[in-house]
Short mmCIF file of C-alpha atoms in Angstrom, two decimals:
data_model
loop_
_atom_site.label_atom_id
_atom_site.label_comp_id
_atom_site.label_asym_id
_atom_site.label_seq_id
_atom_site.Cartn_x
_atom_site.Cartn_y
_atom_site.Cartn_z
CA MET A 1 0.12 -0.05 -0.03
CA TRP A 2 3.05 2.49 0.13
CA TRP A 3 2.75 2.90 -3.41
CA LEU A 4 -0.47 4.43 -3.16
CA SER A 5 0.82 7.28 -1.30
CA TRP A 6 3.41 7.90 -3.87
CA TRP A 7 1.07 8.18 -6.61
CA ASN A 8 -1.01 10.45 -4.53
CA VAL A 9 1.98 12.98 -3.87
CA LEU A 10 2.85 12.74 -7.56
CA TRP A 11 -0.70 13.52 -8.81
CA GLY A 12 -0.72 16.12 -6.13
CA LEU A 13 2.37 17.76 -7.62
CA VAL A 14 1.28 17.46 -11.24
CA GLY A 15 -2.00 18.70 -10.10
CA ALA A 16 -0.58 21.94 -8.07
CA PHE A 17 1.67 23.07 -11.09
CA GLY A 18 -0.76 22.11 -13.65
CA THR A 19 -3.50 23.87 -12.21
CA ALA A 20 -1.40 26.85 -11.26
CA ALA A 21 -0.66 27.06 -14.76
CA MET A 22 -4.15 26.72 -16.14
CA HIS A 23 -5.06 29.55 -13.60
CA GLN A 24 -2.68 31.68 -15.10
CA HIS A 25 -3.54 31.11 -18.54
CA THR A 26 -7.15 31.72 -18.00
CA GLY A 27 -6.51 34.88 -15.96
CA ARG A 28 -7.26 33.59 -12.44
CA ASP A 29 -5.21 33.52 -9.57
CA PRO A 30 -2.28 31.09 -10.05
CA ARG A 31 -1.98 30.77 -6.19
CA THR A 32 -5.19 29.36 -5.34
CA GLY A 33 -5.09 27.19 -8.61
CA GLY A 34 -2.16 25.56 -7.15
CA LEU A 35 -3.73 24.57 -3.97
CA ILE A 36 -7.07 23.51 -5.50
CA GLY A 37 -4.65 21.35 -7.95
CA LEU A 38 -2.90 19.79 -4.94
CA ALA A 39 -6.02 18.92 -3.37
CA VAL A 40 -7.79 17.58 -6.43
CA GLY A 41 -4.53 15.74 -7.56
CA PHE A 42 -3.77 14.28 -4.21
CA LEU A 43 -7.07 13.04 -3.27
CA LEU A 44 -9.18 12.30 -6.43
CA GLY A 45 -6.24 11.12 -8.97
CA PRO A 46 -5.50 12.05 -12.64
CA PHE A 47 -8.96 11.10 -13.83
CA TYR A 48 -10.56 14.09 -11.88
CA LEU A 49 -7.68 16.47 -12.06
CA VAL A 50 -7.84 16.45 -16.03
CA SER A 51 -11.60 16.85 -15.85
CA PHE A 52 -11.11 19.90 -13.41
CA TRP A 53 -8.80 21.24 -16.18
CA VAL A 54 -10.99 20.82 -18.78
CA TRP A 55 -13.94 22.34 -16.72
CA LEU A 56 -11.72 25.64 -15.96
CA TYR A 57 -10.68 26.04 -19.72
CA TYR A 58 -13.83 25.68 -21.10
CA THR A 59 -15.92 27.66 -18.94
CA ARG A 60 -13.29 30.64 -18.89
CA LEU A 61 -13.82 30.97 -22.77
CA ASN A 62 -17.94 31.26 -22.77
CA THR A 63 -17.70 34.33 -20.49
CA HIS A 64 -18.62 36.89 -23.18
CA VAL A 65 -21.88 39.12 -22.84
CA ILE A 66 -24.16 38.73 -25.76
CA ARG A 67 -25.93 42.01 -26.65
CA LYS A 68 -29.68 41.62 -27.54
CA TYR A 69 -29.32 44.09 -30.49
CA ARG A 70 -27.20 41.93 -32.38
CA ARG A 71 -28.35 41.02 -35.83
CA TRP A 72 -28.91 37.52 -37.03
CA TYR A 73 -26.04 37.33 -39.35
CA GLU A 74 -23.51 38.32 -36.77
CA TRP A 75 -24.64 35.78 -34.18
CA TRP A 76 -20.95 34.16 -34.29
CA ARG A 77 -19.05 37.50 -33.34
CA PRO A 78 -18.48 38.06 -29.43
#
């Protein structure tokens, strides 16, 4: 069972640095992201860590405000 703790430490480190980088890329606070990534990677493992990264990345991209007076042929513009 000692190998489980080493895997937890490894995924915790990967989660800390990866989530901090993702937070910096999306304009959030990297220090908070590092702590959250450390917890997710250490406690939940790689599947939840990558799912968390995908959620962080794609929720940040859809934050533009859509104006109501936009013409129907310009629906794709942010």
